[in-house]
Coordinates of N, CA and C in Angstrom, one line a residue:
Chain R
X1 N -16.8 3.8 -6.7 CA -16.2 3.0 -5.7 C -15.9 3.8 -4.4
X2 N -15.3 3.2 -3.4 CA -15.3 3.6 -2.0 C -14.1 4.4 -1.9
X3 N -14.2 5.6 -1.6 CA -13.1 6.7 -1.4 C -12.4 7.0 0.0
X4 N -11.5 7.2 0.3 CA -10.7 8.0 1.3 C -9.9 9.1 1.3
X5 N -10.7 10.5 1.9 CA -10.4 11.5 1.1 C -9.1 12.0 2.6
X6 N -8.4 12.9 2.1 CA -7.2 13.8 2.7 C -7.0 15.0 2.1
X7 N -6.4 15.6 2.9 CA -5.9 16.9 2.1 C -4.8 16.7 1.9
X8 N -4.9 17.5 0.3 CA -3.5 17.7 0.1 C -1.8 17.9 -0.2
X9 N -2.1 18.5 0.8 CA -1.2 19.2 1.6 C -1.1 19.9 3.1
X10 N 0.0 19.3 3.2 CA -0.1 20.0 5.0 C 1.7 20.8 5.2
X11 N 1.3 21.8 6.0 CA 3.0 22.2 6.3 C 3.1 23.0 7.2
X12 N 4.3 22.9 7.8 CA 4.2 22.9 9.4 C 5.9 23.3 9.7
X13 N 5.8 23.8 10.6 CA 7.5 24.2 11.3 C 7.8 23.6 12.0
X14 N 9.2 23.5 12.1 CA 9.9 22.3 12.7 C 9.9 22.5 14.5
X15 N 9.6 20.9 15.1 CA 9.4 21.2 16.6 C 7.2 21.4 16.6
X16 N 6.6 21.9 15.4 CA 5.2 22.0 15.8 C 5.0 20.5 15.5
X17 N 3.6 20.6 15.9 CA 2.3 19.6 15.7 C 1.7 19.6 14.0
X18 N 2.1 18.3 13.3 CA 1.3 18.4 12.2 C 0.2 17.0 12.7
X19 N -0.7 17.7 11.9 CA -2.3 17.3 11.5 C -2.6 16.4 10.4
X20 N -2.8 15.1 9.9 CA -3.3 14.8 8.7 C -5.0 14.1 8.8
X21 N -5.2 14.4 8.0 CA -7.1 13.8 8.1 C -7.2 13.1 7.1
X22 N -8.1 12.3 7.2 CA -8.9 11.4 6.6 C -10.5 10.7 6.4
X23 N -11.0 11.2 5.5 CA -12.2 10.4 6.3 C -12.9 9.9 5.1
X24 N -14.1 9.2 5.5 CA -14.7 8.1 4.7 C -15.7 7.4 5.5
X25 N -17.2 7.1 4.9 CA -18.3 6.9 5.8 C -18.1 5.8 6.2
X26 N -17.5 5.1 5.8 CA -17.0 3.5 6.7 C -15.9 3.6 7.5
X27 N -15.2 4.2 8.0 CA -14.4 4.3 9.3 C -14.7 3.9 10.4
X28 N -15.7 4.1 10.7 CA -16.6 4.0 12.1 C -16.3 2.2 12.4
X29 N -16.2 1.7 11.1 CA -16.8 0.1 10.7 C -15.2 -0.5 10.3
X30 N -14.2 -0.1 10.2 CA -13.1 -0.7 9.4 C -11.7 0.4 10.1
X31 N -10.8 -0.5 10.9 CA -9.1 0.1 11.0 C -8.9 0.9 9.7
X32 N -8.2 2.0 10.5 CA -7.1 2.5 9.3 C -5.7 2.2 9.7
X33 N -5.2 2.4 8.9 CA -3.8 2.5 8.6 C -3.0 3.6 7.7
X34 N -1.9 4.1 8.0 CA -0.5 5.6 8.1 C 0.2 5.0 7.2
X35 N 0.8 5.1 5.9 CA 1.7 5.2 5.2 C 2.8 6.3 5.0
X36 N 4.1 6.2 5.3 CA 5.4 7.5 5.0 C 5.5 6.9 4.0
X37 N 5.7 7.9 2.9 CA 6.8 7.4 1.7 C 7.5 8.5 1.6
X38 N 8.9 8.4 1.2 CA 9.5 9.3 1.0 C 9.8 9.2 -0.6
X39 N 10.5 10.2 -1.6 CA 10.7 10.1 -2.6 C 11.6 8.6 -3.2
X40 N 11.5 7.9 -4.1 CA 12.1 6.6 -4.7 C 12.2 5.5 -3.5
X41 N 11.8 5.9 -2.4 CA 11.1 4.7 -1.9 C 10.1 3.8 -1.7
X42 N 10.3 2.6 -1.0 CA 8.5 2.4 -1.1 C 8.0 2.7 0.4
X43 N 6.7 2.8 0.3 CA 6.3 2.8 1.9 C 6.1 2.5 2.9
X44 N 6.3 3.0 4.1 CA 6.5 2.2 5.5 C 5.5 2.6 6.1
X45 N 4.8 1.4 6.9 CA 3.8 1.5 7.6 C 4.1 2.9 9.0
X46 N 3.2 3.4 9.5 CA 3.6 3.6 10.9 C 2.4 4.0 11.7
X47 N 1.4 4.0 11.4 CA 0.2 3.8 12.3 C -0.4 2.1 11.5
X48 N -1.0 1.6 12.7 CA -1.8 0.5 12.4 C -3.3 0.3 13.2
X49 N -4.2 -0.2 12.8 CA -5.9 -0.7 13.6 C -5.8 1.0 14.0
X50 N -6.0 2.0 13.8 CA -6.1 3.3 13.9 C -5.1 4.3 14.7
X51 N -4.3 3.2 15.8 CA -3.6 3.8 16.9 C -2.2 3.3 17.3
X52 N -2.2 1.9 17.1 CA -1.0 1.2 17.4 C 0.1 1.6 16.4
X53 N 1.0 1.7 17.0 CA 2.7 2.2 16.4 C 3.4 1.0 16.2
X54 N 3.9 0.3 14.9 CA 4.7 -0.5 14.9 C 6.1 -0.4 15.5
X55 N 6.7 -1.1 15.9 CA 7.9 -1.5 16.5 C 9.0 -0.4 15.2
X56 N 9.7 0.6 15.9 CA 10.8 1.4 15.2 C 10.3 2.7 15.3
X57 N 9.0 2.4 14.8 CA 8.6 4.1 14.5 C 8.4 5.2 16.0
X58 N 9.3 6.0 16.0 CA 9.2 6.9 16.6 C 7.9 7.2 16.9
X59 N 7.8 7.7 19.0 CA 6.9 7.8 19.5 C 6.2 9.2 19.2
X60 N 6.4 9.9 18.3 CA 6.0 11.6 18.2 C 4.7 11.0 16.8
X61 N 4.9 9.9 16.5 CA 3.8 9.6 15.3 C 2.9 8.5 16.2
X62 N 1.6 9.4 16.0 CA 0.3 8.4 16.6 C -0.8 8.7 15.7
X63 N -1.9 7.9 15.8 CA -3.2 8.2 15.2 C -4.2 7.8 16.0
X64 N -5.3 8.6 16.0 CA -6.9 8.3 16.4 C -7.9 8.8 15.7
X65 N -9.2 8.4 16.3 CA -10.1 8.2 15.2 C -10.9 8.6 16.1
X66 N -12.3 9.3 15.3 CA -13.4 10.0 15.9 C -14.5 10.0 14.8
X67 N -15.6 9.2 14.8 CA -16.1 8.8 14.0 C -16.4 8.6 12.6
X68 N -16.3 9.0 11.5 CA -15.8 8.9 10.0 C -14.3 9.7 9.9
X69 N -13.8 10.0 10.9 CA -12.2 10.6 10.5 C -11.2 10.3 11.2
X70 N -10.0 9.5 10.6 CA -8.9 9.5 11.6 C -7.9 10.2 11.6
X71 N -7.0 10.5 12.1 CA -6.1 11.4 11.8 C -4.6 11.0 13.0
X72 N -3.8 11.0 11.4 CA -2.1 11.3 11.9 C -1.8 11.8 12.7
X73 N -1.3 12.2 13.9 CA -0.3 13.3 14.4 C 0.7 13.2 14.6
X74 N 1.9 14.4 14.0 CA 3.7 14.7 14.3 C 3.3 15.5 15.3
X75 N 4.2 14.5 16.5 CA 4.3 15.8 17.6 C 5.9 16.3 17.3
X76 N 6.3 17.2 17.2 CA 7.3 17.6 17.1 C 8.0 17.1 15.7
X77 N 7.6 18.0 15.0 CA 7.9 17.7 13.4 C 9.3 17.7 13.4
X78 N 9.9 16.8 12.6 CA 11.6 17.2 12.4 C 11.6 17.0 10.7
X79 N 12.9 18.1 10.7 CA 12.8 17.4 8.6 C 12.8 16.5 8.0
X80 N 13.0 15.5 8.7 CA 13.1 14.0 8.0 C 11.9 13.5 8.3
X81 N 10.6 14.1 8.9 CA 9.1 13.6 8.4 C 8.2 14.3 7.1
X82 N 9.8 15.6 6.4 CA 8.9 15.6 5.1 C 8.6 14.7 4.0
X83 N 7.1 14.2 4.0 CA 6.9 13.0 2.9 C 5.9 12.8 2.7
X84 N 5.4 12.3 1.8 CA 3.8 12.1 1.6 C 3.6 11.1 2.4
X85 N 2.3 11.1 3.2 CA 1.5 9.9 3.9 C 0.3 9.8 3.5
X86 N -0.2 8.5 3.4 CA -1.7 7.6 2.9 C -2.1 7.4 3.9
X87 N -3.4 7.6 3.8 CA -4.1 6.7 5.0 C -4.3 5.1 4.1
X88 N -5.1 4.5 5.2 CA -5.2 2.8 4.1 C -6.5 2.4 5.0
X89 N -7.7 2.0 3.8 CA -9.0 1.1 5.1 C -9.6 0.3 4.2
X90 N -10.6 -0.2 4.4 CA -11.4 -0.7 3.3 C -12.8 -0.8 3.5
X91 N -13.6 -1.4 2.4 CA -14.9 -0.3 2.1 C -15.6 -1.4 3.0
X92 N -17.2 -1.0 3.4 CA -17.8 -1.1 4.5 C -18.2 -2.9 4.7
X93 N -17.7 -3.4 3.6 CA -18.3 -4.7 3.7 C -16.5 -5.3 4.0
X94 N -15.9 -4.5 3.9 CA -14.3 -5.6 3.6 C -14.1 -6.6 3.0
X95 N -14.4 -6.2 1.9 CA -14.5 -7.1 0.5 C -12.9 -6.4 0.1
X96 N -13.0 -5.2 0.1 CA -11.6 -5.1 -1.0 C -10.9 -3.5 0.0
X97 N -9.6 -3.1 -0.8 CA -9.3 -2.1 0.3 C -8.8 -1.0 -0.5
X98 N -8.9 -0.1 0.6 CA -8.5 2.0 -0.7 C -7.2 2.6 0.3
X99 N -6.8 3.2 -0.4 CA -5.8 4.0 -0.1 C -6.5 5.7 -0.2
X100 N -6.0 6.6 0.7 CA -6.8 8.0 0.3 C -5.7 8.5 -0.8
X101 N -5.7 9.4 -0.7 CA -5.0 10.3 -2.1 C -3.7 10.9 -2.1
X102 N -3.2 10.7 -0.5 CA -2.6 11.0 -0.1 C -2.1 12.6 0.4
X103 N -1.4 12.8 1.1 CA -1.4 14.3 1.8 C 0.5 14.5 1.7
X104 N 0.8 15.5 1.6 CA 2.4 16.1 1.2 C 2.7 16.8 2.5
X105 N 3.0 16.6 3.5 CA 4.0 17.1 4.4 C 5.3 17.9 4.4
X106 N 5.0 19.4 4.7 CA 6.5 20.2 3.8 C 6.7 20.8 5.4
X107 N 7.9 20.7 5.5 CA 8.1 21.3 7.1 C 9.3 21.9 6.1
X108 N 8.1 23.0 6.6 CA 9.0 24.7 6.5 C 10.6 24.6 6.9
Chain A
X1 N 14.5 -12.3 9.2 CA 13.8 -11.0 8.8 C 13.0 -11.6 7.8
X2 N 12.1 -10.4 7.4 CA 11.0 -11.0 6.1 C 11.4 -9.7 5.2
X3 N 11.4 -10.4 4.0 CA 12.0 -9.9 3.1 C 11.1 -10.2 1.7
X4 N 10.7 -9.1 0.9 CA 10.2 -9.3 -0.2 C 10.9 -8.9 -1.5
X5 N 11.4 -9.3 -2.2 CA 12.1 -9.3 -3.2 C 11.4 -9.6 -5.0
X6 N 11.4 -8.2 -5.3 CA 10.8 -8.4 -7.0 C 11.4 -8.5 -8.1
X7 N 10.8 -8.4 -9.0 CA 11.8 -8.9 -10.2 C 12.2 -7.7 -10.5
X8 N 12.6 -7.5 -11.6 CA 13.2 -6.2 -12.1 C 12.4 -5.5 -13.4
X9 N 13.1 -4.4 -13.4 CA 11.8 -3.0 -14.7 C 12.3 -4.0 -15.5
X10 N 11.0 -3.6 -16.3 CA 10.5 -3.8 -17.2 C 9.3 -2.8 -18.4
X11 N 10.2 -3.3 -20.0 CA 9.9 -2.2 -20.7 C 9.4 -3.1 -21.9
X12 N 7.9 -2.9 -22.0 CA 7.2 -3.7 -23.0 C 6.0 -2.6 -24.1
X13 N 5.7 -3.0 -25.0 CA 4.8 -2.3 -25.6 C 3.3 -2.8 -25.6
X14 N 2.7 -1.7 -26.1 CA 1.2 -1.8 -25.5 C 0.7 -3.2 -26.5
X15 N 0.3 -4.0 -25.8 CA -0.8 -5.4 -26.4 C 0.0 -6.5 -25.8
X16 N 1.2 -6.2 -25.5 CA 2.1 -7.4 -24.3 C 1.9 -8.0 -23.6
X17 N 2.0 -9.4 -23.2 CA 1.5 -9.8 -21.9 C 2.7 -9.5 -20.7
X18 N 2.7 -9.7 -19.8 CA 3.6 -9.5 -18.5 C 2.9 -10.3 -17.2
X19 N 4.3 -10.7 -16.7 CA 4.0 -11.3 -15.6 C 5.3 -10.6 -14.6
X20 N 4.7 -9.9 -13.9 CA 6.1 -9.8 -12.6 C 6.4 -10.6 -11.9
X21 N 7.1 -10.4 -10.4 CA 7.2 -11.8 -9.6 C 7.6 -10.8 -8.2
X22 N 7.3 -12.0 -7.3 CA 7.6 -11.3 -5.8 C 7.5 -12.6 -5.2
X23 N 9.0 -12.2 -4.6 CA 9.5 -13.4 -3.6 C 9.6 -13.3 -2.2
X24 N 9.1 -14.1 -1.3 CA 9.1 -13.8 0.0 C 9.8 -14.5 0.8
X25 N 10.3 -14.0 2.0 CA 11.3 -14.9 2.9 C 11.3 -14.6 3.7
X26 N 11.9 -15.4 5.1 CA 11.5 -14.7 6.2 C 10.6 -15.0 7.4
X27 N 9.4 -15.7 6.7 CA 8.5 -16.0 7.4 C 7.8 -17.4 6.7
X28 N 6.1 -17.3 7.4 CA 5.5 -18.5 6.5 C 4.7 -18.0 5.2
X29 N 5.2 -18.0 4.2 CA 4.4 -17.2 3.1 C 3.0 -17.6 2.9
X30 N 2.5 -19.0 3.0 CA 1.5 -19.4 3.3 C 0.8 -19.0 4.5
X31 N 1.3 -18.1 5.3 CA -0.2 -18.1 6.4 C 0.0 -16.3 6.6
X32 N 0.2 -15.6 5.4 CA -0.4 -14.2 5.2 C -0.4 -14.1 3.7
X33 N -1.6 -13.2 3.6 CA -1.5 -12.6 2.4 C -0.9 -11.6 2.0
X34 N -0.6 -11.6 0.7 CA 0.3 -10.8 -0.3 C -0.1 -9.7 -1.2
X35 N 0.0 -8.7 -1.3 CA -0.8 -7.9 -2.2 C 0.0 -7.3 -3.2
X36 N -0.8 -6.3 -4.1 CA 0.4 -5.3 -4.9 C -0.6 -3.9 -4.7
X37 N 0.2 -3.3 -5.2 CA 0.0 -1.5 -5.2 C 0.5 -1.0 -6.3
X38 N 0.2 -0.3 -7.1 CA 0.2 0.5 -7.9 C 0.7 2.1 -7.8
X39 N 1.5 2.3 -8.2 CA 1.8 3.8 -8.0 C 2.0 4.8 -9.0
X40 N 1.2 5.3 -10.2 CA 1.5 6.1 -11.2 C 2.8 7.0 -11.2
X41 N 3.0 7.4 -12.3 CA 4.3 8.5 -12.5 C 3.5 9.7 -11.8
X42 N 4.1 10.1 -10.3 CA 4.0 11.4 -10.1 C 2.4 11.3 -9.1
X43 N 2.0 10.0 -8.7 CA 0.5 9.9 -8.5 C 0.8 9.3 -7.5
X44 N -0.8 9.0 -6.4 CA -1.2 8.2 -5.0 C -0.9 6.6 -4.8
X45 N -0.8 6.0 -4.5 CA -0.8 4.8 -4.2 C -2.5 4.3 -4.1
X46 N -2.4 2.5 -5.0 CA -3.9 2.5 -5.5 C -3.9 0.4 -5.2
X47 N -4.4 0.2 -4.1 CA -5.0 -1.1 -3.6 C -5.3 -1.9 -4.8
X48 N -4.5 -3.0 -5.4 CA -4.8 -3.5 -6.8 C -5.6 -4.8 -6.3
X49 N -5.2 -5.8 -5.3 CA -5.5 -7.0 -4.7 C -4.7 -7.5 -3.9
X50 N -5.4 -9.0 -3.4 CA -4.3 -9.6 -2.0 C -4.8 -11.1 -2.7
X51 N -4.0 -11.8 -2.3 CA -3.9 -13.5 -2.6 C -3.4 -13.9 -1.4
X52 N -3.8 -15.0 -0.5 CA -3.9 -15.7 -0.1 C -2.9 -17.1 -0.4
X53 N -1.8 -17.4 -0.1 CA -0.7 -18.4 -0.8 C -1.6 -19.4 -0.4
X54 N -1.9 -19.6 1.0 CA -2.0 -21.3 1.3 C -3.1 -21.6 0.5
X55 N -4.3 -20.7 0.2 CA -5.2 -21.8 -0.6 C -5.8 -21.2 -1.7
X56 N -4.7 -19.9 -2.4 CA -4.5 -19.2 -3.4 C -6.3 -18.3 -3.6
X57 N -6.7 -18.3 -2.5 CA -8.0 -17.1 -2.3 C -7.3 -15.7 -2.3
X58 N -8.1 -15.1 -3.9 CA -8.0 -13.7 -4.3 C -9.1 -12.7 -3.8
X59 N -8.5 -11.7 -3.7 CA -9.5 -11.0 -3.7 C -8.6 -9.3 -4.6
X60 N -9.3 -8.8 -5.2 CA -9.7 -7.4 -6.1 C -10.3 -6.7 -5.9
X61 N -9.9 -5.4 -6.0 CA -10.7 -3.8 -5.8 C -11.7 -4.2 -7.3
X62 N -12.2 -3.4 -7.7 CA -13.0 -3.6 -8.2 C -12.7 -2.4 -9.8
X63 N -11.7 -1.8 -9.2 CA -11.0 -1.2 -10.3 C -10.0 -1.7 -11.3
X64 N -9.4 -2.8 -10.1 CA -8.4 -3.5 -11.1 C -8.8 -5.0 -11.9
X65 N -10.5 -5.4 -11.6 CA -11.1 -6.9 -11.4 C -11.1 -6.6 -12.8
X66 N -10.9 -8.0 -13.5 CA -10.2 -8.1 -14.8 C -9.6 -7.9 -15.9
X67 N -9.0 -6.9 -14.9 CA -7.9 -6.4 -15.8 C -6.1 -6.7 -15.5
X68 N -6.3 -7.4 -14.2 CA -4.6 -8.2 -13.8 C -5.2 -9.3 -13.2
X69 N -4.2 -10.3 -13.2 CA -4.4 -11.4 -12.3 C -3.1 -11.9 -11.5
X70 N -3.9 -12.2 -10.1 CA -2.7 -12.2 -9.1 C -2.7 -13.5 -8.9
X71 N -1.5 -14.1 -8.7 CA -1.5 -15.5 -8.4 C -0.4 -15.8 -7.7
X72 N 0.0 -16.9 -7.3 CA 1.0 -17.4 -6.5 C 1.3 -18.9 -6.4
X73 N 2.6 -19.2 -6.1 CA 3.0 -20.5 -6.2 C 4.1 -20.4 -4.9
X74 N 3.5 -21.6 -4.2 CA 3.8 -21.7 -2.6 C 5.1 -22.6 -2.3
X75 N 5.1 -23.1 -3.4 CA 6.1 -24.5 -3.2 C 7.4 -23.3 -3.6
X76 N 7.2 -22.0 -4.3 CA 8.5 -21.1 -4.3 C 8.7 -19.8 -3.6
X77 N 7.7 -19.9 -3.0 CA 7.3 -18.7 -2.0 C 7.1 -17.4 -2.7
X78 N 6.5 -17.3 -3.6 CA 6.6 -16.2 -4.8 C 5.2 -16.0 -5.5
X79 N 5.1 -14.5 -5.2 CA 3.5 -14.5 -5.9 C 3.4 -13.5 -7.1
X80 N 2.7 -13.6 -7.8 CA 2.7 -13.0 -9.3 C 1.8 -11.8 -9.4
X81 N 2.2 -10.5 -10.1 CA 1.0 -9.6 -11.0 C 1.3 -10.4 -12.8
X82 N -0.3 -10.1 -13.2 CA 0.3 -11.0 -14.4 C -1.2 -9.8 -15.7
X83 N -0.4 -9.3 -16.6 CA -1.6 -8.2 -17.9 C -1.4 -9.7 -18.8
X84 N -2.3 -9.4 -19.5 CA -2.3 -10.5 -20.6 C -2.2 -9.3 -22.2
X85 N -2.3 -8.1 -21.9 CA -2.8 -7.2 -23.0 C -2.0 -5.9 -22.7
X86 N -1.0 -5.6 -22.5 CA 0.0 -4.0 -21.8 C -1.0 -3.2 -22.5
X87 N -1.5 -1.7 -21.6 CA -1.8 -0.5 -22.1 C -1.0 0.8 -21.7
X88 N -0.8 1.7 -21.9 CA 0.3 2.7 -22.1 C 0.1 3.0 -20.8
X89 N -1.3 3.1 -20.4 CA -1.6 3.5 -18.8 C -1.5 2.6 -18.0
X90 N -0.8 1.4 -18.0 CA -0.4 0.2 -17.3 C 1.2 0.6 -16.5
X91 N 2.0 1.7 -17.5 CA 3.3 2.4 -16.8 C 2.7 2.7 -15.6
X92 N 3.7 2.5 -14.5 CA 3.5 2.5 -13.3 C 5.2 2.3 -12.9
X93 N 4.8 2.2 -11.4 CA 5.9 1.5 -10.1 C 4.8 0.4 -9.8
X94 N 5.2 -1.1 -9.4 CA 4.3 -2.3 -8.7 C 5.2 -2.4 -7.2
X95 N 4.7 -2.2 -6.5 CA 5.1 -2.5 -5.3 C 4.3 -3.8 -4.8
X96 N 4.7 -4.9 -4.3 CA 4.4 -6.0 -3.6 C 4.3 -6.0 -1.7
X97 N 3.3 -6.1 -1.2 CA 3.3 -6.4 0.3 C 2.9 -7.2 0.8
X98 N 3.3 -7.8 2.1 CA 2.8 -8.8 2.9 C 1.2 -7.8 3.6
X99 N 0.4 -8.6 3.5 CA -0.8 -8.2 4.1 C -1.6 -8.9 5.3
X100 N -1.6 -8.1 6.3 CA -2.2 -8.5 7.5 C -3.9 -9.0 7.3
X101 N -4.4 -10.2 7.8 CA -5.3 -10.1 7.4 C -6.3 -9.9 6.1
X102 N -7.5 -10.0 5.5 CA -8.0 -9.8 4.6 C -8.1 -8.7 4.3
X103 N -9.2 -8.0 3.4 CA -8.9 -6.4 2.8 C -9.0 -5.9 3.8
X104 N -9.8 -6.0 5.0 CA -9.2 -4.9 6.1 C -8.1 -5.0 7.2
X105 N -7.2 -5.0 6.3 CA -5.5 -5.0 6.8 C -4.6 -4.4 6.5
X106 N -3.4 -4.0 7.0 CA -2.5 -3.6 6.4 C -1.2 -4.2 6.0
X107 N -0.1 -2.9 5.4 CA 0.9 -3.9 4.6 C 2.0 -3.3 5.3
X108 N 2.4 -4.6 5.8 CA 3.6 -4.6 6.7 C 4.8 -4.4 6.4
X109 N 5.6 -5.2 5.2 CA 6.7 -5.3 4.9 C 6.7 -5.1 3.2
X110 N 7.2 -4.8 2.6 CA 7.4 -4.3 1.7 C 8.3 -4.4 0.2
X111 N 8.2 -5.0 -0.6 CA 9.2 -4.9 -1.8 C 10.1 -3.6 -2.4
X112 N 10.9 -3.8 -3.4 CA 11.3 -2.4 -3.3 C 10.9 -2.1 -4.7
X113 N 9.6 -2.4 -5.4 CA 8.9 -2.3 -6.4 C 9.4 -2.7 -7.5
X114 N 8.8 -2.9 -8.5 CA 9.4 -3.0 -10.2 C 8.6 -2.2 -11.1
X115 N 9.2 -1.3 -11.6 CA 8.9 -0.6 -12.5 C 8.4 -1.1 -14.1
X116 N 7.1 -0.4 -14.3 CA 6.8 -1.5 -15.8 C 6.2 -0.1 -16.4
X117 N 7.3 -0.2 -17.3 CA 7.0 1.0 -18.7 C 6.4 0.2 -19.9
X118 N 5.1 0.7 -20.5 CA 4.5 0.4 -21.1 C 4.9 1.3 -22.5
X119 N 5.0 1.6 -23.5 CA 5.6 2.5 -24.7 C 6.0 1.8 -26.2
X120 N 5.1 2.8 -27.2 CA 5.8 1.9 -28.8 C 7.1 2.8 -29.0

């Protein structure tokens, strides 16, 4: 079945630029979408259609896309964006939808 | 506000049937779809399906196709995950979301999950 791969893990000092990636041969063809979760929560959107920022979420979280990979960016990491984030798209016909594997965000 | 509201943990043994629930408010529950998510103990978040209230059109990943069935009843604003058979690997968290659009969409608003322990 149709995958969405990430790394990991990513970690980063507070005040830098963190990085998340994503990719999958239907990107080109299908939005993604940014999930925060933090521990015994559930998840909040904060990237949407690959770029747009829902209403709350702080302006330092954006995403864009360049042809099979999109990618998160923290501009100016603060501690309270340590958390796992998903990407979300779905497979090249949009019949059904994947989540990647998610990525762990540890600010040092 | 829109608001999703689930039922509560739940602790059953393997061959069980179960049915959770997810209530929505807020908005028109009929004119978006509803999905669930899956979250293992300690694991990724995993796209189970989306339903469609107004004219109860499903749709399934292909990992979860018949093995749960999602349903919904409009007249209570409330849409269902439903095993007919619990397996031990069925323990999870169920999160519930409003879903933008068909599978290529995302999930907006959010339940605050129900936990289903599966165990003899």
């Amino acid at each position: 079945s149709y995958e969405l791969t990430q790394p990991p893990s990513v970690s980063v000092s507070p005040g830098q630029t963190a990085r998340i990636t994503c990719s999958a041969d239907a990107l080109p063809k299908q939005y993604a979408y940014w999930y925060q979760q933090k521990p015994g929560q559930a998840p909040v959107l904060v990237i949407y259609k690959d770029s747009e920022r829902p209403s709350g979420i702080p302006e330092r979280f954006s995403g864009s896309s360049s042809g099979t990979t999109v990618t998160l960016t923290i501009s100016g990491v603060q501690a309270e964006d340590e958390a796992d984030y998903y990407c979300q798209s779905a497979d090249s016909s949009g019949t059904y939808g994947v989540f990647g594997g998610g990525t762990k965000l540890t600010v040092l | 506000e829109v608001q999703l509201v689930q039922s509560g943990a739940e602790v059953k043994k393997p061959g069980e049937s179960l049915k959770i629930s997810c209530k929505g408010s807020g908005y028109s529950f009929t004119s978006y779809w509803i999905g669930w998510v899956r979250q293992m103990p300690g694991k990724g978040l995993e796209w189970m399906g989306i339903i469609y209230p107004g004219d109860s059109d499903t749709r399934y990943s292909p990992s979860f196709q018949g093995q749960v069935t999602i349903s919904a009843d409009k007249s209570i604003s409330t849409a269902y995950l439903q095993w007919s058979s619990l397996k031990a690997s069925d323990t999870a968290m169920y999160y519930c979301a409003r879903h933008e659009g068909v599978a290529a969409g995302s999930f907006d608003y959010w339940g605050q999950g129900t936990l289903v322990t599966v165990s003899s």
